[in-house]
Amino acid sequence: MGCLRNIIRAIIITLAAIGFMSLGGKELVSKYIGYWFNPPQDVMLERAKKVGDFSQISEEFEIERAAGIMGYNAVVAEHKASGQKLFVVDSNDKTILTKEDLQSDNVEEKLKEAISKIKYQSITFDELKVTKHGTLFSYGTNAPYVKFDAKVKKLPVGEISGIISAVDNNNGEKRLLIALNEKDKYSQLISEEFFKKIK
């Protein structure tokens, strides 16, 4: 008797599942899963508000992720045409690098120390070399940055170029700004265009 009941229950569940799928259930499930793993830009902008106001960035950029990354609140964006990656990290509670570090004479050592602090890193840098010092505008103020070249392990790209900057937002909270691309494709203009729009 119990075996027959289980068989009838399995048949009813199977028929219900077939009915759900035939009435558009598959599209509904696909849409929900897509929304969860790849939300629209307005949802990403809302999530990114913990780190800054990204509402003024141009359509050339797409926010890919706004969540906790390696223990920090961060926003990851991409310049659609070049593939250049841009990161804004809320480093207020656990300072990684300061403006003073970026302006110091031993900035390369400070960068190497900062990279070693980040736990669970999926990439490692070799031969990190600072090539330039400068300032950029972000969060309504000028912030120091250093441009660097590095060799990278655990990625299909061998060499990268990029910048790293430290800035305080309007509330005095610390933010780390990072931009990276393949060495021959890195553009300072793209980095400055993205970061200057953040408030």
mmCIF file of C-alpha atoms in Angstrom:
data_model
loop_
_atom_site.group_PDB
_atom_site.id
_atom_site.type_symbol
_atom_site.label_atom_id
_atom_site.label_comp_id
_atom_site.label_asym_id
_atom_site.label_seq_id
_atom_site.Cartn_x
_atom_site.Cartn_y
_atom_site.Cartn_z
ATOM 1 C CA MET A 1 0.000 0.000 0.000
ATOM 2 C CA GLY A 2 2.832 2.441 0.934
ATOM 3 C CA CYS A 3 4.689 1.631 -2.291
ATOM 4 C CA LEU A 4 1.591 2.353 -4.407
ATOM 5 C CA ARG A 5 1.116 5.685 -2.585
ATOM 6 C CA ASN A 6 4.727 6.714 -3.388
ATOM 7 C CA ILE A 7 4.273 5.790 -7.062
ATOM 8 C CA ILE A 8 1.054 7.848 -7.297
ATOM 9 C CA ARG A 9 2.781 10.779 -5.559
ATOM 10 C CA ALA A 10 5.726 10.599 -8.022
ATOM 11 C CA ILE A 11 3.314 10.542 -11.000
ATOM 12 C CA ILE A 12 1.418 13.592 -9.668
ATOM 13 C CA ILE A 13 4.661 15.543 -9.077
ATOM 14 C CA THR A 14 5.916 14.633 -12.575
ATOM 15 C CA LEU A 15 2.634 15.731 -14.193
ATOM 16 C CA ALA A 16 2.666 18.977 -12.195
ATOM 17 C CA ALA A 17 6.239 19.690 -13.295
ATOM 18 C CA ILE A 18 5.379 18.985 -16.961
ATOM 19 C CA GLY A 19 2.327 21.266 -16.677
ATOM 20 C CA PHE A 20 4.395 24.055 -15.065
ATOM 21 C CA MET A 21 7.025 23.857 -17.805
ATOM 22 C CA SER A 22 4.445 23.775 -20.607
ATOM 23 C CA LEU A 23 2.768 26.925 -19.222
ATOM 24 C CA GLY A 24 5.984 28.985 -19.403
ATOM 25 C CA GLY A 25 7.616 27.876 -16.178
ATOM 26 C CA LYS A 26 10.950 27.280 -17.867
ATOM 27 C CA GLU A 27 11.154 30.931 -19.020
ATOM 28 C CA LEU A 28 10.139 32.142 -15.554
ATOM 29 C CA VAL A 29 12.828 30.051 -13.859
ATOM 30 C CA SER A 30 15.450 31.131 -16.436
ATOM 31 C CA LYS A 31 14.527 34.801 -15.994
ATOM 32 C CA TYR A 32 14.716 34.553 -12.173
ATOM 33 C CA ILE A 33 18.098 32.797 -12.264
ATOM 34 C CA GLY A 34 19.427 35.336 -14.803
ATOM 35 C CA TYR A 35 18.224 38.229 -12.651
ATOM 36 C CA TRP A 36 19.884 36.744 -9.569
ATOM 37 C CA PHE A 37 23.290 36.104 -11.167
ATOM 38 C CA ASN A 38 23.332 38.954 -13.707
ATOM 39 C CA PRO A 39 21.132 41.763 -12.358
ATOM 40 C CA PRO A 40 20.373 44.869 -14.437
ATOM 41 C CA GLN A 41 22.541 47.994 -14.084
ATOM 42 C CA ASP A 42 20.016 49.863 -11.913
ATOM 43 C CA VAL A 43 20.137 47.030 -9.358
ATOM 44 C CA MET A 44 23.956 47.046 -9.473
ATOM 45 C CA LEU A 45 24.018 50.837 -8.987
ATOM 46 C CA GLU A 46 21.812 50.450 -5.909
ATOM 47 C CA ARG A 47 24.165 47.819 -4.453
ATOM 48 C CA ALA A 48 27.191 49.998 -5.264
ATOM 49 C CA LYS A 49 25.899 52.869 -3.084
ATOM 50 C CA LYS A 50 27.743 51.386 -0.089
ATOM 51 C CA VAL A 51 30.994 52.326 -1.823
ATOM 52 C CA GLY A 52 30.009 55.489 -3.715
ATOM 53 C CA ASP A 53 27.602 57.188 -6.097
ATOM 54 C CA PHE A 54 28.147 55.644 -9.550
ATOM 55 C CA SER A 55 25.009 57.101 -11.148
ATOM 56 C CA GLN A 56 26.975 59.543 -13.349
ATOM 57 C CA ILE A 57 29.272 57.021 -15.053
ATOM 58 C CA SER A 58 28.773 56.850 -18.812
ATOM 59 C CA GLU A 59 27.306 53.940 -20.734
ATOM 60 C CA GLU A 60 30.828 53.070 -21.908
ATOM 61 C CA PHE A 61 31.241 51.359 -18.537
ATOM 62 C CA GLU A 62 29.340 48.446 -17.044
ATOM 63 C CA ILE A 63 29.266 47.634 -13.354
ATOM 64 C CA GLU A 64 29.888 43.899 -13.203
ATOM 65 C CA ARG A 65 29.814 43.364 -9.484
ATOM 66 C CA ALA A 66 28.994 45.262 -6.321
ATOM 67 C CA ALA A 67 29.535 43.021 -3.337
ATOM 68 C CA GLY A 68 31.989 41.799 -0.761
ATOM 69 C CA ILE A 69 35.243 40.780 -2.399
ATOM 70 C CA MET A 70 38.046 39.253 -0.309
ATOM 71 C CA GLY A 71 36.589 40.748 2.859
ATOM 72 C CA TYR A 72 36.070 44.265 1.472
ATOM 73 C CA ASN A 73 33.022 46.026 -0.008
ATOM 74 C CA ALA A 74 33.950 46.681 -3.611
ATOM 75 C CA VAL A 75 32.603 47.628 -7.005
ATOM 76 C CA VAL A 76 34.043 46.056 -10.153
ATOM 77 C CA ALA A 77 33.409 47.737 -13.496
ATOM 78 C CA GLU A 78 34.571 47.195 -17.034
ATOM 79 C CA HIS A 79 35.116 49.556 -19.940
ATOM 80 C CA LYS A 80 33.103 47.744 -22.600
ATOM 81 C CA ALA A 81 35.241 48.589 -25.631
ATOM 82 C CA SER A 82 38.711 47.938 -24.162
ATOM 83 C CA GLY A 83 38.020 45.390 -21.422
ATOM 84 C CA GLN A 84 39.836 47.582 -18.905
ATOM 85 C CA LYS A 85 38.857 46.641 -15.334
ATOM 86 C CA LEU A 86 38.205 49.260 -12.682
ATOM 87 C CA PHE A 87 37.830 48.595 -8.964
ATOM 88 C CA VAL A 88 36.659 50.800 -6.117
ATOM 89 C CA VAL A 89 37.314 49.234 -2.725
ATOM 90 C CA ASP A 90 35.956 50.400 0.630
ATOM 91 C CA SER A 91 39.106 50.000 2.719
ATOM 92 C CA ASN A 92 37.944 52.085 5.678
ATOM 93 C CA ASP A 93 37.939 49.395 8.382
ATOM 94 C CA LYS A 94 41.014 47.536 7.114
ATOM 95 C CA THR A 95 43.288 50.067 5.466
ATOM 96 C CA ILE A 96 45.276 48.566 2.610
ATOM 97 C CA LEU A 97 47.137 51.638 1.324
ATOM 98 C CA THR A 98 47.019 55.301 2.278
ATOM 99 C CA LYS A 99 47.664 58.495 0.323
ATOM 100 C CA GLU A 100 50.890 58.840 2.313
ATOM 101 C CA ASP A 101 51.992 55.342 1.231
ATOM 102 C CA LEU A 102 51.519 56.264 -2.431
ATOM 103 C CA GLN A 103 53.592 59.433 -2.013
ATOM 104 C CA SER A 104 56.421 57.775 -0.077
ATOM 105 C CA ASP A 105 59.871 57.002 -1.470
ATOM 106 C CA ASN A 106 59.402 53.252 -0.908
ATOM 107 C CA VAL A 107 56.023 53.009 -2.649
ATOM 108 C CA GLU A 108 56.951 49.749 -4.442
ATOM 109 C CA GLU A 109 57.516 48.041 -1.087
ATOM 110 C CA LYS A 110 54.222 49.453 0.211
ATOM 111 C CA LEU A 111 52.408 48.036 -2.848
ATOM 112 C CA LYS A 112 53.962 44.602 -2.347
ATOM 113 C CA GLU A 113 52.961 44.649 1.331
ATOM 114 C CA ALA A 114 49.413 45.643 0.403
ATOM 115 C CA ILE A 115 49.120 42.805 -2.123
ATOM 116 C CA SER A 116 50.344 40.306 0.466
ATOM 117 C CA LYS A 117 47.651 41.519 2.939
ATOM 118 C CA ILE A 118 44.810 40.539 0.637
ATOM 119 C CA LYS A 119 43.778 37.028 1.579
ATOM 120 C CA TYR A 120 42.567 34.360 -0.829
ATOM 121 C CA GLN A 121 44.014 36.163 -3.807
ATOM 122 C CA SER A 122 43.510 34.283 -7.047
ATOM 123 C CA ILE A 123 46.335 36.091 -8.832
ATOM 124 C CA THR A 124 49.877 36.921 -7.848
ATOM 125 C CA PHE A 125 52.130 39.697 -9.110
ATOM 126 C CA ASP A 126 55.805 39.427 -9.998
ATOM 127 C CA GLU A 127 58.247 42.169 -10.928
ATOM 128 C CA LEU A 128 55.988 45.016 -9.837
ATOM 129 C CA LYS A 129 57.493 48.317 -10.935
ATOM 130 C CA VAL A 130 56.167 51.843 -10.369
ATOM 131 C CA THR A 131 56.526 53.865 -13.589
ATOM 132 C CA LYS A 132 54.813 57.176 -12.765
ATOM 133 C CA HIS A 133 53.328 59.321 -9.976
ATOM 134 C CA GLY A 134 50.387 61.654 -10.503
ATOM 135 C CA THR A 135 46.999 62.829 -9.270
ATOM 136 C CA LEU A 136 43.475 62.144 -10.455
ATOM 137 C CA PHE A 137 40.071 63.538 -9.536
ATOM 138 C CA SER A 138 37.531 61.334 -7.731
ATOM 139 C CA TYR A 139 34.977 61.733 -4.931
ATOM 140 C CA GLY A 140 35.164 65.507 -5.525
ATOM 141 C CA THR A 141 38.874 65.828 -4.715
ATOM 142 C CA ASN A 142 42.346 65.260 -6.144
ATOM 143 C CA ALA A 143 43.981 62.019 -5.083
ATOM 144 C CA PRO A 144 47.523 60.721 -5.584
ATOM 145 C CA TYR A 145 48.076 57.650 -7.757
ATOM 146 C CA VAL A 146 50.944 55.534 -8.954
ATOM 147 C CA LYS A 147 51.085 53.842 -12.327
ATOM 148 C CA PHE A 148 52.703 50.421 -12.393
ATOM 149 C CA ASP A 149 53.682 47.531 -14.640
ATOM 150 C CA ALA A 150 53.703 43.949 -13.389
ATOM 151 C CA LYS A 151 53.945 40.373 -14.522
ATOM 152 C CA VAL A 152 50.987 38.266 -13.459
ATOM 153 C CA LYS A 153 50.683 34.588 -12.548
ATOM 154 C CA LYS A 154 47.496 32.509 -12.745
ATOM 155 C CA LEU A 155 45.955 34.593 -15.542
ATOM 156 C CA PRO A 156 46.131 34.165 -19.321
ATOM 157 C CA VAL A 157 47.629 37.672 -19.540
ATOM 158 C CA GLY A 158 51.369 37.844 -18.938
ATOM 159 C CA GLU A 159 51.942 41.535 -18.276
ATOM 160 C CA ILE A 160 49.595 44.250 -17.056
ATOM 161 C CA SER A 161 49.679 47.972 -16.503
ATOM 162 C CA GLY A 162 47.483 49.983 -14.231
ATOM 163 C CA ILE A 163 47.128 52.532 -11.496
ATOM 164 C CA ILE A 164 46.314 52.470 -7.826
ATOM 165 C CA SER A 165 45.033 55.487 -5.929
ATOM 166 C CA ALA A 166 43.833 56.222 -2.403
ATOM 167 C CA VAL A 167 41.126 58.794 -1.704
ATOM 168 C CA ASP A 168 38.827 59.852 1.131
ATOM 169 C CA ASN A 169 35.149 60.310 0.254
ATOM 170 C CA ASN A 170 33.011 63.213 1.533
ATOM 171 C CA ASN A 171 32.520 61.438 4.882
ATOM 172 C CA GLY A 172 36.249 60.837 5.369
ATOM 173 C CA GLU A 173 35.931 57.130 4.519
ATOM 174 C CA LYS A 174 38.884 55.588 2.718
ATOM 175 C CA ARG A 175 38.561 54.232 -0.817
ATOM 176 C CA LEU A 176 41.120 52.461 -2.960
ATOM 177 C CA LEU A 177 40.860 52.998 -6.731
ATOM 178 C CA ILE A 178 42.460 50.434 -9.042
ATOM 179 C CA ALA A 179 42.486 50.175 -12.835
ATOM 180 C CA LEU A 180 44.097 47.325 -14.796
ATOM 181 C CA ASN A 181 44.472 46.119 -18.339
ATOM 182 C CA GLU A 182 46.906 44.226 -20.523
ATOM 183 C CA LYS A 183 50.129 46.212 -20.739
ATOM 184 C CA ASP A 184 49.637 47.394 -24.331
ATOM 185 C CA LYS A 185 45.924 48.143 -23.852
ATOM 186 C CA TYR A 186 45.925 50.153 -20.614
ATOM 187 C CA SER A 187 44.491 53.685 -20.979
ATOM 188 C CA GLN A 188 44.924 56.395 -18.358
ATOM 189 C CA LEU A 189 42.178 58.431 -20.060
ATOM 190 C CA ILE A 190 39.659 55.600 -19.489
ATOM 191 C CA SER A 191 40.641 55.354 -15.812
ATOM 192 C CA GLU A 192 40.332 59.084 -15.217
ATOM 193 C CA GLU A 193 36.996 59.265 -17.077
ATOM 194 C CA PHE A 194 35.525 56.545 -14.841
ATOM 195 C CA PHE A 195 36.919 57.667 -11.483
ATOM 196 C CA LYS A 196 36.058 61.364 -11.898
ATOM 197 C CA LYS A 197 32.350 60.508 -12.124
ATOM 198 C CA ILE A 198 32.253 58.798 -8.712
ATOM 199 C CA LYS A 199 30.971 60.854 -5.788
#
